CSV table of C-alpha atoms in Angstrom, one decimal:
chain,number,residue,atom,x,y,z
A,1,UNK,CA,44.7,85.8,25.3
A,2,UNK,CA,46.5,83.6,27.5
A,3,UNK,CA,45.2,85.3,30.7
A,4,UNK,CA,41.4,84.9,29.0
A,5,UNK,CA,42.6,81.0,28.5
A,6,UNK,CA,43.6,81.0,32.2
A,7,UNK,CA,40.4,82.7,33.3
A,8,UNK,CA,38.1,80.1,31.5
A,9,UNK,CA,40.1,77.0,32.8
A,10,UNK,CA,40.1,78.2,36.0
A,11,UNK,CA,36.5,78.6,36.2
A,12,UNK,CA,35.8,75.6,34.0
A,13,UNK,CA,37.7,73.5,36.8
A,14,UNK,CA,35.4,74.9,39.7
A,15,UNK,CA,32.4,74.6,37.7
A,16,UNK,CA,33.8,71.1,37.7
A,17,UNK,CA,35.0,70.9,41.6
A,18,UNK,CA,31.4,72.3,42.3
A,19,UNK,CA,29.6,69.5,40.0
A,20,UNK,CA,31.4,67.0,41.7
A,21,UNK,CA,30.7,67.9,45.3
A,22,UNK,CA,27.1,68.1,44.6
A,23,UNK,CA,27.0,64.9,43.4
A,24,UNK,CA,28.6,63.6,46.5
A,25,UNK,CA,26.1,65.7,48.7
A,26,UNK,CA,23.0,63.8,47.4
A,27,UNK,CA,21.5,62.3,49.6
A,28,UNK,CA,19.5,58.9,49.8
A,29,UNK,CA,17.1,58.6,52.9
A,30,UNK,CA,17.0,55.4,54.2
A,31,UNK,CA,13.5,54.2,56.5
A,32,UNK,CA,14.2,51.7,58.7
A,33,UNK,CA,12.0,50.3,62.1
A,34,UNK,CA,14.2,50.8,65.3
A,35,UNK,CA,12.6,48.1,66.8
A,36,UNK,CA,14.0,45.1,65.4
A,37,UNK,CA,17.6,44.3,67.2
A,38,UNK,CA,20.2,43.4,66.3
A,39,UNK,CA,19.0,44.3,62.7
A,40,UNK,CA,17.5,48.0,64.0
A,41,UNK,CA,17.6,49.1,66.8
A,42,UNK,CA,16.7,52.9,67.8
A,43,UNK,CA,18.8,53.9,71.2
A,44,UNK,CA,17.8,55.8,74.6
A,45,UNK,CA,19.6,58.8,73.1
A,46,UNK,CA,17.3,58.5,69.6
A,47,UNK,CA,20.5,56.8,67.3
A,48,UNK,CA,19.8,54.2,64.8
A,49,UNK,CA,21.9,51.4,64.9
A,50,UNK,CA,22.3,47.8,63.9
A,51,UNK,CA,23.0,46.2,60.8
A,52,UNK,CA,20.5,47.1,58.9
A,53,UNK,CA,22.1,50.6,59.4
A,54,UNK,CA,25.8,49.5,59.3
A,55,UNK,CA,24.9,48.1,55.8
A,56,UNK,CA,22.8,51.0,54.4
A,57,UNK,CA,25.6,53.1,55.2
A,58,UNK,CA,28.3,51.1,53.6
A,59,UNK,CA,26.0,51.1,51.0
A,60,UNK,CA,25.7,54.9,50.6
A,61,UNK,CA,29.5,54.9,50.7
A,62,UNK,CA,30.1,52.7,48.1
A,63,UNK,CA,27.7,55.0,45.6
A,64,UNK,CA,29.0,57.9,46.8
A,65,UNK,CA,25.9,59.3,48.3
A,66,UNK,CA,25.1,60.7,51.9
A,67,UNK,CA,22.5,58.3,54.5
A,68,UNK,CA,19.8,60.1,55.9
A,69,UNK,CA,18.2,57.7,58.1
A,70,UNK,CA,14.5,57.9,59.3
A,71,UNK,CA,12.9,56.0,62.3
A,72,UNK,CA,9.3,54.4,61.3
A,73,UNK,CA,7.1,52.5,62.3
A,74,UNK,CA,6.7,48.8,61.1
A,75,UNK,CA,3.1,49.1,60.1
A,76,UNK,CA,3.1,52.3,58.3
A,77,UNK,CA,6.7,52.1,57.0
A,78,UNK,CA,5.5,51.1,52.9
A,79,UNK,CA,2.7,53.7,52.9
A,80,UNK,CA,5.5,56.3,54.3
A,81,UNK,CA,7.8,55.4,51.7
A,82,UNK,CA,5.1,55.7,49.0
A,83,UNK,CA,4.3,59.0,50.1
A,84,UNK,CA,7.8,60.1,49.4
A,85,UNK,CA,9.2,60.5,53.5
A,86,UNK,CA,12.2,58.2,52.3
A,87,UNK,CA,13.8,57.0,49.7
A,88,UNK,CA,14.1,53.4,50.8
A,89,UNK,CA,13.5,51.3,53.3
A,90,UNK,CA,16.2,48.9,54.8
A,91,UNK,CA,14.3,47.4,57.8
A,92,UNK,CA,14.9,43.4,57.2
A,93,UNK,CA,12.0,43.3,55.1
A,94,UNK,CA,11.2,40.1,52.9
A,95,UNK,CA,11.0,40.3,49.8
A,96,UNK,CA,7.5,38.6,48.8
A,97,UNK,CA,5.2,38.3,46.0
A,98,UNK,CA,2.6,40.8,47.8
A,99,UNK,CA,5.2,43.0,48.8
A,100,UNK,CA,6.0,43.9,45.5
A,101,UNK,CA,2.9,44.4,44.1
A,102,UNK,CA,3.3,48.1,46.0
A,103,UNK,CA,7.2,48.2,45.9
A,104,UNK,CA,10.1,47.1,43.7
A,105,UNK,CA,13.2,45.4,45.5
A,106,UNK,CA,16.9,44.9,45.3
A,107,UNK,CA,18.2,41.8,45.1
A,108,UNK,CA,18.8,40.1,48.9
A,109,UNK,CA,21.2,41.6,51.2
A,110,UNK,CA,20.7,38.6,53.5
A,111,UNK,CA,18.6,35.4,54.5
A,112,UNK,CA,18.2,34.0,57.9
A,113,UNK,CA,15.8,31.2,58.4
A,114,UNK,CA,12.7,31.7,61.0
A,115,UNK,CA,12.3,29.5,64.4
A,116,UNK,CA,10.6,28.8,67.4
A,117,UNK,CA,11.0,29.8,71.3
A,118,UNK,CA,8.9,28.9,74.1
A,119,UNK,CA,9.6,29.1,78.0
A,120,UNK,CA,12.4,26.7,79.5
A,121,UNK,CA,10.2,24.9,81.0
A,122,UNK,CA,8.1,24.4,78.0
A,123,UNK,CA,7.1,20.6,76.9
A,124,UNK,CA,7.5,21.2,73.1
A,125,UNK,CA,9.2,19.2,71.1
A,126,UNK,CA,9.0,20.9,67.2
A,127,UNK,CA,7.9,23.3,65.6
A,128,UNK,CA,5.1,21.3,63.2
A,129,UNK,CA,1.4,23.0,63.3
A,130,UNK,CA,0.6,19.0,65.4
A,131,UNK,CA,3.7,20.3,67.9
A,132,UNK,CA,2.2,23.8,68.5
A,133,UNK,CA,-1.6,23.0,68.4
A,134,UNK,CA,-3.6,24.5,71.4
A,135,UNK,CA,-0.6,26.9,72.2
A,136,UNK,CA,-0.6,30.7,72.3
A,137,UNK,CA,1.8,31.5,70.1
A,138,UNK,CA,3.1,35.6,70.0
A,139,UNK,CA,4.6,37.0,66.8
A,140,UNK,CA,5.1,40.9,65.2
A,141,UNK,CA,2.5,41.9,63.0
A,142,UNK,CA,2.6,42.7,59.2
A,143,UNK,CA,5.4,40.2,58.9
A,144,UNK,CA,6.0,37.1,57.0
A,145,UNK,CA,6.2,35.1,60.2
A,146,UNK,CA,2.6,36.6,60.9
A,147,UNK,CA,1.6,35.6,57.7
A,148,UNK,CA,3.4,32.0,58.3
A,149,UNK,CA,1.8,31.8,61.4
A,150,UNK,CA,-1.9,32.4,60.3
A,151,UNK,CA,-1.4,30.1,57.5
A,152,UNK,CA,0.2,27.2,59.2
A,153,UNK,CA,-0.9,27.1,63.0
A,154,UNK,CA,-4.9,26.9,62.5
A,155,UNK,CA,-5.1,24.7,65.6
A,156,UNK,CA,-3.1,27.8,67.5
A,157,UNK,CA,-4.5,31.5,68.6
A,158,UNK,CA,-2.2,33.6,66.9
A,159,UNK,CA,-1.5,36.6,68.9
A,160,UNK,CA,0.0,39.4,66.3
A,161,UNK,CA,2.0,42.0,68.3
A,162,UNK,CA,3.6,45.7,67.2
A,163,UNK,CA,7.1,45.2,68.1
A,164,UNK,CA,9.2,42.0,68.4
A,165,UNK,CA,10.2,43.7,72.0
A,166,UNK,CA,6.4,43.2,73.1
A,167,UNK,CA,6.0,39.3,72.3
A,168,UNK,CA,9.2,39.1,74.1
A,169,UNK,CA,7.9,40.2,77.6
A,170,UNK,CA,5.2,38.6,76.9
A,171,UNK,CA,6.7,35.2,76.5
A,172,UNK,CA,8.6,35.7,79.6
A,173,UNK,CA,5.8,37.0,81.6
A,174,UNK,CA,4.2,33.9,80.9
A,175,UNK,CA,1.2,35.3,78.5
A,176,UNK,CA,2.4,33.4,75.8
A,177,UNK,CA,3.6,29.5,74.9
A,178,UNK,CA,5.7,30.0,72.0
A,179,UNK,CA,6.8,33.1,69.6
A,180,UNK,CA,8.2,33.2,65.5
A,181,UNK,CA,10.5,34.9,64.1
A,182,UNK,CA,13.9,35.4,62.8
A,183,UNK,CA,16.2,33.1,64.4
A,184,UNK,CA,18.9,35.6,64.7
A,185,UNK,CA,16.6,37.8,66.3
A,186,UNK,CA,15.1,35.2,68.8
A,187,UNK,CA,19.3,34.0,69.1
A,188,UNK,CA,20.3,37.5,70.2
A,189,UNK,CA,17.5,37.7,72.7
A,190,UNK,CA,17.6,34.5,74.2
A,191,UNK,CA,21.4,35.3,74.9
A,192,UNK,CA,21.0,38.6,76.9
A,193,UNK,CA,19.5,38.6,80.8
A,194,UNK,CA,15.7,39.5,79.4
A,195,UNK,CA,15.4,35.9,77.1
A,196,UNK,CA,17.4,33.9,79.9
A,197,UNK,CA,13.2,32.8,80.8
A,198,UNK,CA,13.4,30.7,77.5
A,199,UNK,CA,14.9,28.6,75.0
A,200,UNK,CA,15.0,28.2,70.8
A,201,UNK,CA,12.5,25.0,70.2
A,202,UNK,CA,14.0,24.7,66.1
A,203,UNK,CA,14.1,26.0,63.1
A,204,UNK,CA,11.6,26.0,60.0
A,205,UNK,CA,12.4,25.8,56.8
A,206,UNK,CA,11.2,28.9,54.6
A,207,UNK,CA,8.1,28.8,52.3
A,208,UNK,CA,9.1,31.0,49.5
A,209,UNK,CA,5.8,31.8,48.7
A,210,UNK,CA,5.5,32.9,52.4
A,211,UNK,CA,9.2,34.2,53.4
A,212,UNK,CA,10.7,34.9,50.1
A,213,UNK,CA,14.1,34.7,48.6
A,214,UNK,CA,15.5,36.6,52.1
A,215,UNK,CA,15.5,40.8,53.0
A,216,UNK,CA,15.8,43.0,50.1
A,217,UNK,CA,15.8,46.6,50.2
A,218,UNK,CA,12.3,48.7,49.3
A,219,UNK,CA,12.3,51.1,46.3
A,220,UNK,CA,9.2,53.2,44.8
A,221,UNK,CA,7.8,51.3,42.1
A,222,UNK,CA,10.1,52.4,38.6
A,223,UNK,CA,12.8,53.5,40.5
A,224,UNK,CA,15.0,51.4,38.3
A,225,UNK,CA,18.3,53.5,38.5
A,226,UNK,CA,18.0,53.7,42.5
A,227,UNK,CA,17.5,49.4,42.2
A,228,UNK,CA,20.4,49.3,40.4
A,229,UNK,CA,22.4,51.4,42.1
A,230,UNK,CA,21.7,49.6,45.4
A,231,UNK,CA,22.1,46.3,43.8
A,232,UNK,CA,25.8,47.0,42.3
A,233,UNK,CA,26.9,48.3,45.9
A,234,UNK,CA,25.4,45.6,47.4
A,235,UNK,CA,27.9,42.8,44.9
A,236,UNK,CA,30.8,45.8,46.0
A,237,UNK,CA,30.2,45.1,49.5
A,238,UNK,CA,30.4,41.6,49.7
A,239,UNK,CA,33.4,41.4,47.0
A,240,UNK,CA,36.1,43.8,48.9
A,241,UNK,CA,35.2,42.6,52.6
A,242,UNK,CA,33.0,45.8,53.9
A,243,UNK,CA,29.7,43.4,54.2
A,244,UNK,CA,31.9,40.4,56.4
A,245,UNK,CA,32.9,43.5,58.7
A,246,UNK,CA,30.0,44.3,59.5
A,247,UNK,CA,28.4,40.8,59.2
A,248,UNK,CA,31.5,39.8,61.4
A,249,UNK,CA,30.2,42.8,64.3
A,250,UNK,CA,26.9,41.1,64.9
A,251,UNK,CA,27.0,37.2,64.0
A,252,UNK,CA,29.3,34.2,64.2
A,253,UNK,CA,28.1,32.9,60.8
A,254,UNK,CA,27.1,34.4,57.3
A,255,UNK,CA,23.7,35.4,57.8
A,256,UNK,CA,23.9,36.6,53.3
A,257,UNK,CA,22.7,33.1,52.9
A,258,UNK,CA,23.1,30.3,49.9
């Protein structure tokens, strides 16, 4: 009897051991640009990183999941994760009211404002539609700062670009007046050798409507328990330090937001 008790304990408690490590071996995959530094970045040896990635890992971490991550690109990156290639997307993307019409999002895992840059040598003086008007003005494509653009410089050509790395050598080649977007991401740029052609012009202030409430992270529509999931790692993060880590890696200020 007691060796029968023995038996069934024993295998009840690998039964269990074995439940347990499965649920740690799920796997979450995670879609994210690679073109978007410091946020995404895919490197010359084809590794994802930036903090889009940092996050999405600490994330994963946190709920006790493993990151599979999956390069896409910017333009396709909703319909892909509609057709099931990923899970979710982390890849800085707004959260906006035509946004989620196809997806549902977390809550925020950070807001930046947008801004302005233009060539040293450039005579503007603000970033109003009056400032900009007659002026070339580069900026990613299927973005909110395209859609900002469009909507607010009517007296400017609005030249919508793949990758933010393409307006960039534009800009310094001389092909463009001015560029939008992210001011972290035009920040970062401008520092390195490649931006040292050009300066930040300002800041604009976010139309919700336009820019939403900051970057959330992309889930199929009903996904509830995934949302929730994300969202209580994401309030873990930022209470026991992980997010200021990472935050601390990349910026000098807290790009979460008010």
């Amino acid at each position: 009897m007691r060796i029968a008790m023995r038996i069934a304990l024993a295998a009840s408690a690998a039964l269990l051991a074995l439940g347990t490590a499965q649920a740690q071996e799920k796997v979450v995959k995670i879609g994210t640009e690679g073109a978007y530094p410091p946020f995404n970045n895919l490197t010359a040896d084809g590794k994802l990183e930036g903090f889009d990635v940092d996050i999405a890992q600490a994330l994963c971490d946190e709920m006790k999941v493993k990151c599979e991550f999956i390069a896409q690109d910017w333009d396709g990156i909703i319909p892909a994760l509609q057709a099931g290639k990923f899970d979710a997307i982390i890849a800085s993307m707004s959260i906006t009211p035509e946004r989620k019409e196809k997806v549902d999002f977390t809550n925020k895992y950070y807001n930046t404002p947008p801004a302005i840059a233009a060539p040293k040598d450039s005579d503007l003086k603000g970033v109003t539609k009056e400032d900009l008007a007659g002026k070339t003005i580069g900026v990613q494509a299927s973005t909110t700062h395209f859609n900002y653009s469009s909507a607010t410089y009517t007296d400017s050509t609005v030249k919508p670009y793949p990758t933010a790395q393409e307006y960039q050598l534009d800009l310094a080649n001389g092909r463009l007046d001015a560029v939008n977007d992210d001011i972290v991401v035009l920040s970062q740029w401008l520092d390195s050798p490649d931006g040292a052609c050009c300066k930040l012009v300002g800041t604009i202030t976010p139309v919700e409507d336009i820019h939403g409430p900051g970057a959330g992270i992309a889930i199929r529509k009903g996904e509830t328990e995934l949302r929730d999931q994300f969202n209580a790692a994401i309030d873990a993060i930022r209470a026991n330090g992980k997010y200021k880590e990472i935050n601390d890696k990349y910026f000098k200020f807290d790009v979460y937001g008010g």
